[in-house]
Amino acid sequence: MHDILGTLQALRRPPLLIRAARIGLQDYRREVHLRRLLRDGPLPQSPTALVRLLETEAALDQERRLASTGYSPARHVEVLIAMMAEARDITPSLLET
């Protein structure tokens, strides 16, 4: 669990992407947004969801760095929002242990 959050804290992304994600965080609805991003089956627990989102975000960041024509900044921000929200849900449980 600590590895997941450590990986998340070590990410370095452009400030504009992070700022946009922080703004969107207030409107995040797990049932709607996470389901759209993960696209399959029942919603996983936050740690599992965060691992999957990290994998998706890494692919999006690679596309961004390569200036791929298929890169979507909007999707990248959506994934960052979900990552922040899932990490927020995990963090309180870590503080209780």
N, CA, C and O atoms as a DFTB+ gen file, in Angstrom:
388 C
 N C O
     1  1       0.829      -1.198       0.000
     2  2       0.000       0.000       0.000
     3  2       0.869       1.255       0.000
     4  3       0.616       2.202      -0.746
     5  1       1.895       1.247       0.849
     6  2       2.777       2.398       0.905
     7  2       3.517       2.580      -0.414
     8  3       3.827       3.707      -0.797
     9  1       3.804       1.476      -1.117
    10  2       4.475       1.560      -2.407
    11  2       3.621       2.280      -3.430
    12  3       4.127       3.070      -4.227
    13  1       2.330       2.010      -3.408
    14  2       1.411       2.654      -4.351
    15  2       1.411       4.156      -4.121
    16  3       1.559       4.936      -5.061
    17  1       1.245       4.554      -2.875
    18  2       1.213       5.983      -2.571
    19  2       2.571       6.636      -2.812
    20  3       2.637       7.795      -3.224
    21  1       3.653       5.903      -2.557
    22  2       4.990       6.417      -2.840
    23  2       5.192       6.657      -4.324
    24  3       5.765       7.667      -4.732
    25  1       4.716       5.721      -5.121
    26  2       4.793       5.869      -6.575
    27  2       4.005       7.097      -7.021
    28  3       4.460       7.868      -7.866
    29  1       2.834       7.265      -6.451
    30  2       1.998       8.409      -6.799
    31  2       2.673       9.723      -6.409
    32  3       2.641      10.688      -7.173
    33  1       3.275       9.764      -5.237
    34  2       3.949      10.982      -4.788
    35  2       5.193      11.293      -5.624
    36  3       5.589      12.453      -5.734
    37  1       5.800      10.282      -6.204
    38  2       7.014      10.482      -6.998
    39  2       6.723      10.968      -8.423
    40  3       7.639      11.389      -9.129
    41  1       5.470      10.912      -8.846
    42  2       5.129      11.344     -10.202
    43  2       5.395      12.830     -10.379
    44  3       5.115      13.635      -9.491
    45  1       5.930      13.175     -11.515
    46  2       6.152      14.570     -11.874
    47  2       5.468      14.811     -13.205
    48  3       5.847      14.249     -14.233
    49  1       4.462      15.649     -13.163
    50  2       3.705      15.970     -14.367
    51  2       3.636      17.482     -14.535
    52  3       3.862      18.222     -13.577
    53  1       3.324      17.950     -15.750
    54  2       3.232      19.395     -15.974
    55  2       2.232      20.048     -15.014
    56  3       1.156      19.504     -14.766
    57  1       2.592      21.201     -14.484
    58  2       1.717      21.884     -13.525
    59  2       0.298      22.130     -14.034
    60  3      -0.655      22.084     -13.257
    61  1       0.156      22.387     -15.321
    62  2      -1.177      22.637     -15.864
    63  2      -2.069      21.400     -15.738
    64  3      -3.247      21.522     -15.402
    65  1      -1.520      20.213     -16.004
    66  2      -2.302      18.978     -15.846
    67  2      -2.713      18.781     -14.388
    68  3      -3.859      18.431     -14.105
    69  1      -1.788      19.002     -13.476
    70  2      -2.070      18.820     -12.052
    71  2      -3.101      19.837     -11.574
    72  3      -4.017      19.495     -10.826
    73  1      -2.953      21.064     -12.001
    74  2      -3.903      22.112     -11.606
    75  2      -5.305      21.787     -12.097
    76  3      -6.277      21.933     -11.357
    77  1      -5.408      21.346     -13.346
    78  2      -6.715      20.979     -13.905
    79  2      -7.316      19.805     -13.139
    80  3      -8.519      19.783     -12.879
    81  1      -6.487      18.832     -12.779
    82  2      -6.980      17.673     -12.034
    83  2      -7.465      18.083     -10.649
    84  3      -8.493      17.588     -10.184
    85  1      -6.752      18.965      -9.994
    86  2      -7.179      19.422      -8.661
    87  2      -8.516      20.146      -8.726
    88  3      -9.350      20.004      -7.832
    89  1      -8.712      20.909      -9.767
    90  2      -9.981      21.610      -9.938
    91  2     -11.106      20.599     -10.166
    92  3     -12.188      20.731      -9.594
    93  1     -10.851      19.602     -10.994
    94  2     -11.873      18.595     -11.298
    95  2     -12.159      17.646     -10.161
    96  3     -13.195      16.981     -10.152
    97  1     -11.263      17.572      -9.207
    98  2     -11.403      16.633      -8.086
    99  2     -12.695      16.865      -7.295
   100  3     -13.292      15.913      -6.793
   101  1     -13.117      18.093      -7.184
   102  2     -14.324      18.392      -6.411
   103  2     -15.587      17.801      -7.032
   104  3     -16.576      17.586      -6.330
   105  1     -15.567      17.541      -8.319
   106  2     -16.748      16.989      -8.993
   107  2     -16.645      15.483      -9.245
   108  3     -17.514      14.905      -9.897
   109  1     -15.603      14.856      -8.740
   110  2     -15.387      13.417      -8.976
   111  2     -16.481      12.596      -8.309
   112  3     -16.781      12.774      -7.129
   113  1     -17.071      11.693      -9.087
   114  2     -18.075      10.750      -8.591
   115  2     -17.590       9.359      -8.967
   116  3     -17.608       8.973     -10.136
   117  1     -17.158       8.618      -7.966
   118  2     -16.509       7.324      -8.183
   119  2     -17.340       6.401      -9.073
   120  3     -16.824       5.829     -10.033
   121  1     -18.593       6.261      -8.762
   122  2     -19.461       5.335      -9.500
   123  2     -19.515       5.677     -10.994
   124  3     -19.531       4.785     -11.841
   125  1     -19.543       6.938     -11.296
   126  2     -19.646       7.371     -12.701
   127  2     -18.275       7.407     -13.387
   128  3     -18.075       6.792     -14.435
   129  1     -17.351       8.128     -12.784
   130  2     -16.074       8.387     -13.445
   131  2     -15.148       7.180     -13.476
   132  3     -14.547       6.878     -14.506
   133  1     -15.037       6.495     -12.348
   134  2     -14.143       5.336     -12.320
   135  2     -14.665       4.228     -13.235
   136  3     -13.892       3.568     -13.928
   137  1     -15.969       4.035     -13.229
   138  2     -16.555       3.012     -14.119
   139  2     -16.226       3.326     -15.577
   140  3     -15.899       2.425     -16.350
   141  1     -16.314       4.595     -15.950
   142  2     -16.011       4.975     -17.340
   143  2     -14.534       4.747     -17.664
   144  3     -14.198       4.330     -18.773
   145  1     -13.659       5.017     -16.705
   146  2     -12.227       4.871     -16.952
   147  2     -11.780       3.416     -16.975
   148  3     -10.943       3.041     -17.796
   149  1     -12.327       2.591     -16.087
   150  2     -11.888       1.195     -16.010
   151  2     -12.653       0.281     -16.962
   152  3     -12.123      -0.734     -17.413
   153  1     -13.888       0.636     -17.263
   154  2     -14.686      -0.015     -18.309
   155  2     -15.005      -1.495     -18.140
   156  3     -15.405      -2.128     -19.117
   157  1     -14.853      -2.071     -16.973
   158  2     -15.217      -3.487     -16.898
   159  2     -15.576      -3.908     -15.474
   160  3     -14.936      -3.503     -14.504
   161  1     -16.595      -4.714     -15.381
   162  2     -16.979      -5.354     -14.135
   163  2     -17.273      -4.416     -12.986
   164  3     -17.410      -3.205     -13.160
   165  1     -17.367      -5.009     -11.803
   166  2     -17.637      -4.208     -10.606
   167  2     -16.432      -3.328     -10.262
   168  3     -15.292      -3.644     -10.602
   169  1     -16.713      -2.239      -9.591
   170  2     -15.627      -1.330      -9.225
   171  2     -14.725      -1.980      -8.181
   172  3     -15.210      -2.517      -7.185
   173  1     -13.420      -1.931      -8.407
   174  2     -12.479      -2.520      -7.444
   175  2     -12.297      -1.615      -6.232
   176  3     -12.684      -0.446      -6.254
   177  1     -11.710      -2.159      -5.184
   178  2     -11.343      -1.364      -4.019
   179  2     -10.344      -0.295      -4.466
   180  3      -9.697      -0.434      -5.504
   181  1     -10.228       0.760      -3.682
   182  2      -9.362       1.883      -4.060
   183  2      -7.917       1.494      -4.362
   184  3      -7.373       1.984      -5.352
   185  1      -7.257       0.636      -3.562
   186  2      -5.868       0.295      -3.906
   187  2      -5.734      -0.376      -5.275
   188  3      -4.822      -0.061      -6.040
   189  1      -6.634      -1.289      -5.575
   190  2      -6.609      -1.973      -6.874
   191  2      -6.905      -0.986      -7.996
   192  3      -6.254      -1.007      -9.040
   193  1      -7.888      -0.126      -7.775
   194  2      -8.226       0.879      -8.778
   195  2      -7.042       1.802      -9.029
   196  3      -6.759       2.165     -10.171
   197  1      -6.358       2.175      -7.967
   198  2      -5.218       3.084      -8.104
   199  2      -4.091       2.449      -8.915
   200  3      -3.456       3.127      -9.723
   201  1      -3.840       1.174      -8.714
   202  2      -2.809       0.481      -9.502
   203  2      -3.181       0.510     -10.981
   204  3      -2.343       0.809     -11.832
   205  1      -4.421       0.202     -11.279
   206  2      -4.866       0.213     -12.688
   207  2      -4.799       1.611     -13.279
   208  3      -4.415       1.784     -14.436
   209  1      -5.174       2.609     -12.486
   210  2      -5.112       3.984     -12.963
   211  2      -3.667       4.435     -13.189
   212  3      -3.388       5.168     -14.137
   213  1      -2.761       4.003     -12.331
   214  2      -1.345       4.325     -12.523
   215  2      -0.829       3.761     -13.842
   216  3      -0.062       4.422     -14.543
   217  1      -1.241       2.556     -14.178
   218  2      -0.831       1.940     -15.444
   219  2      -1.387       2.729     -16.632
   220  3      -0.681       2.978     -17.609
   221  1      -2.649       3.113     -16.536
   222  2      -3.282       3.891     -17.603
   223  2      -2.609       5.247     -17.749
   224  3      -2.351       5.709     -18.860
   225  1      -2.330       5.877     -16.615
   226  2      -1.709       7.200     -16.640
   227  2      -0.305       7.133     -17.220
   228  3       0.104       8.038     -17.948
   229  1       0.437       6.081     -16.912
   230  2       1.790       5.936     -17.456
   231  2       1.746       5.858     -18.981
   232  3       2.585       6.450     -19.661
   233  1       0.775       5.133     -19.510
   234  2       0.630       5.038     -20.969
   235  2       0.261       6.403     -21.563
   236  3       0.782       6.798     -22.606
   237  1      -0.637       7.109     -20.888
   238  2      -1.017       8.442     -21.370
   239  2       0.164       9.408     -21.320
   240  3       0.350      10.217     -22.230
   241  1       0.951       9.323     -20.268
   242  2       2.101      10.213     -20.166
   243  2       3.131       9.906     -21.257
   244  3       3.763      10.811     -21.801
   245  1       3.285       8.636     -21.562
   246  2       4.189       8.257     -22.658
   247  2       3.697       8.853     -23.977
   248  3       4.493       9.374     -24.758
   249  1       2.404       8.779     -24.223
   250  2       1.837       9.381     -25.437
   251  2       2.089      10.888     -25.454
   252  3       2.441      11.458     -26.488
   253  1       1.907      11.520     -24.304
   254  2       2.136      12.972     -24.206
   255  2       3.580      13.306     -24.544
   256  3       3.843      14.226     -25.319
   257  1       4.512      12.566     -23.968
   258  2       5.937      12.835     -24.184
   259  2       6.355      12.601     -25.629
   260  3       7.250      13.275     -26.139
   261  1       5.705      11.643     -26.288
   262  2       6.018      11.346     -27.682
   263  2       5.239      12.219     -28.657
   264  3       5.403      12.100     -29.872
   265  1       4.383      13.103     -28.121
   266  2       3.524      13.961     -28.941
   267  2       2.678      13.135     -29.898
   268  3       2.503      13.490     -31.064
   269  1       2.164      12.037     -29.388
   270  2       1.332      11.145     -30.196
   271  2       0.063      11.857     -30.647
   272  3      -0.524      12.644     -29.904
   273  1      -0.346      11.567     -31.870
   274  2      -1.565      12.196     -32.387
   275  2      -2.802      11.683     -31.656
   276  3      -3.836      12.350     -31.666
   277  1      -2.723      10.531     -31.032
   278  2      -3.859       9.978     -30.300
   279  2      -3.947      10.447     -28.860
   280  3      -4.880      10.074     -28.148
   281  1      -2.993      11.258     -28.417
   282  2      -2.986      11.719     -27.030
   283  2      -4.155      12.649     -26.752
   284  3      -4.442      13.562     -27.526
   285  1      -4.830      12.398     -25.625
   286  2      -5.959      13.227     -25.214
   287  2      -5.669      13.861     -23.857
   288  3      -5.683      13.173     -22.836
   289  1      -5.407      15.163     -23.836
   290  2      -5.190      15.830     -22.551
   291  2      -6.395      15.707     -21.625
   292  3      -6.238      15.596     -20.409
   293  1      -7.590      15.727     -22.195
   294  2      -8.802      15.607     -21.380
   295  2      -8.848      14.250     -20.675
   296  3      -9.170      14.178     -19.489
   297  1      -8.534      13.195     -21.386
   298  2      -8.515      11.865     -20.766
   299  2      -7.416      11.785     -19.717
   300  3      -7.608      11.182     -18.662
   301  1      -6.281      12.381     -19.993
   302  2      -5.177      12.378     -19.045
   303  2      -5.608      13.061     -17.739
   304  3      -5.326      12.560     -16.651
   305  1      -6.283      14.190     -17.852
   306  2      -6.772      14.896     -16.666
   307  2      -7.806      14.037     -15.931
   308  3      -7.792      13.977     -14.702
   309  1      -8.695      13.376     -16.664
   310  2      -9.685      12.493     -16.027
   311  2      -9.018      11.401     -15.201
   312  3      -9.447      11.102     -14.087
   313  1      -7.974      10.815     -15.753
   314  2      -7.254       9.751     -15.040
   315  2      -6.540      10.328     -13.821
   316  3      -6.539       9.706     -12.759
   317  1      -5.942      11.493     -13.957
   318  2      -5.277      12.128     -12.815
   319  2      -6.276      12.458     -11.708
   320  3      -5.973      12.289     -10.527
   321  1      -7.451      12.922     -12.080
   322  2      -8.499      13.203     -11.095
   323  2      -8.847      11.927     -10.335
   324  3      -8.908      11.925      -9.106
   325  1      -9.070      10.856     -11.064
   326  2      -9.427       9.582     -10.428
   327  2      -8.292       9.098      -9.529
   328  3      -8.548       8.584      -8.440
   329  1      -7.053       9.253      -9.964
   330  2      -5.916       8.843      -9.144
   331  2      -5.887       9.626      -7.833
   332  3      -5.689       9.048      -6.764
   333  1      -6.084      10.925      -7.916
   334  2      -6.089      11.755      -6.713
   335  2      -7.216      11.350      -5.766
   336  3      -7.023      11.269      -4.553
   337  1      -8.380      11.099      -6.329
   338  2      -9.532      10.720      -5.511
   339  2      -9.327       9.364      -4.847
   340  3      -9.628       9.200      -3.665
   341  1      -8.821       8.404      -5.592
   342  2      -8.587       7.076      -5.022
   343  2      -7.499       7.124      -3.959
   344  3      -7.599       6.435      -2.943
   345  1      -6.468       7.922      -4.176
   346  2      -5.404       8.073      -3.179
   347  2      -5.964       8.737      -1.919
   348  3      -5.590       8.381      -0.802
   349  1      -6.839       9.677      -2.107
   350  2      -7.488      10.351      -0.969
   351  2      -8.301       9.353      -0.152
   352  3      -8.340       9.438       1.076
   353  1      -8.950       8.406      -0.831
   354  2      -9.744       7.390      -0.134
   355  2      -8.863       6.391       0.606
   356  3      -9.270       5.855       1.637
   357  1      -7.671       6.137       0.099
   358  2      -6.751       5.191       0.731
   359  2      -6.082       5.822       1.952
   360  3      -5.957       5.167       2.987
   361  1      -5.664       7.045       1.854
   362  2      -4.861       7.696       2.880
   363  2      -5.490       7.655       4.273
   364  3      -4.776       7.337       5.224
   365  1      -6.784       7.955       4.455
   366  2      -7.338       7.867       5.809
   367  2      -7.228       6.482       6.430
   368  3      -7.017       6.363       7.637
   369  1      -7.369       5.429       5.621
   370  2      -7.260       4.083       6.167
   371  2      -5.831       3.786       6.626
   372  3      -5.635       2.997       7.551
   373  1      -4.845       4.399       6.003
   374  2      -3.461       4.218       6.417
   375  2      -3.200       4.898       7.761
   376  3      -2.403       4.418       8.568
   377  1      -3.868       5.996       7.983
   378  2      -3.662       6.744       9.214
   379  2      -4.273       6.007      10.422
   380  3      -3.837       6.201      11.557
   381  1      -5.274       5.171      10.168
   382  2      -5.935       4.445      11.251
   383  2      -5.117       3.278      11.746
   384  3      -5.300       2.858      12.888
   385  1      -4.201       2.721      10.923
   386  2      -3.439       1.543      11.314
   387  2      -2.199       1.885      12.075
   388  3      -1.452       0.991      12.472
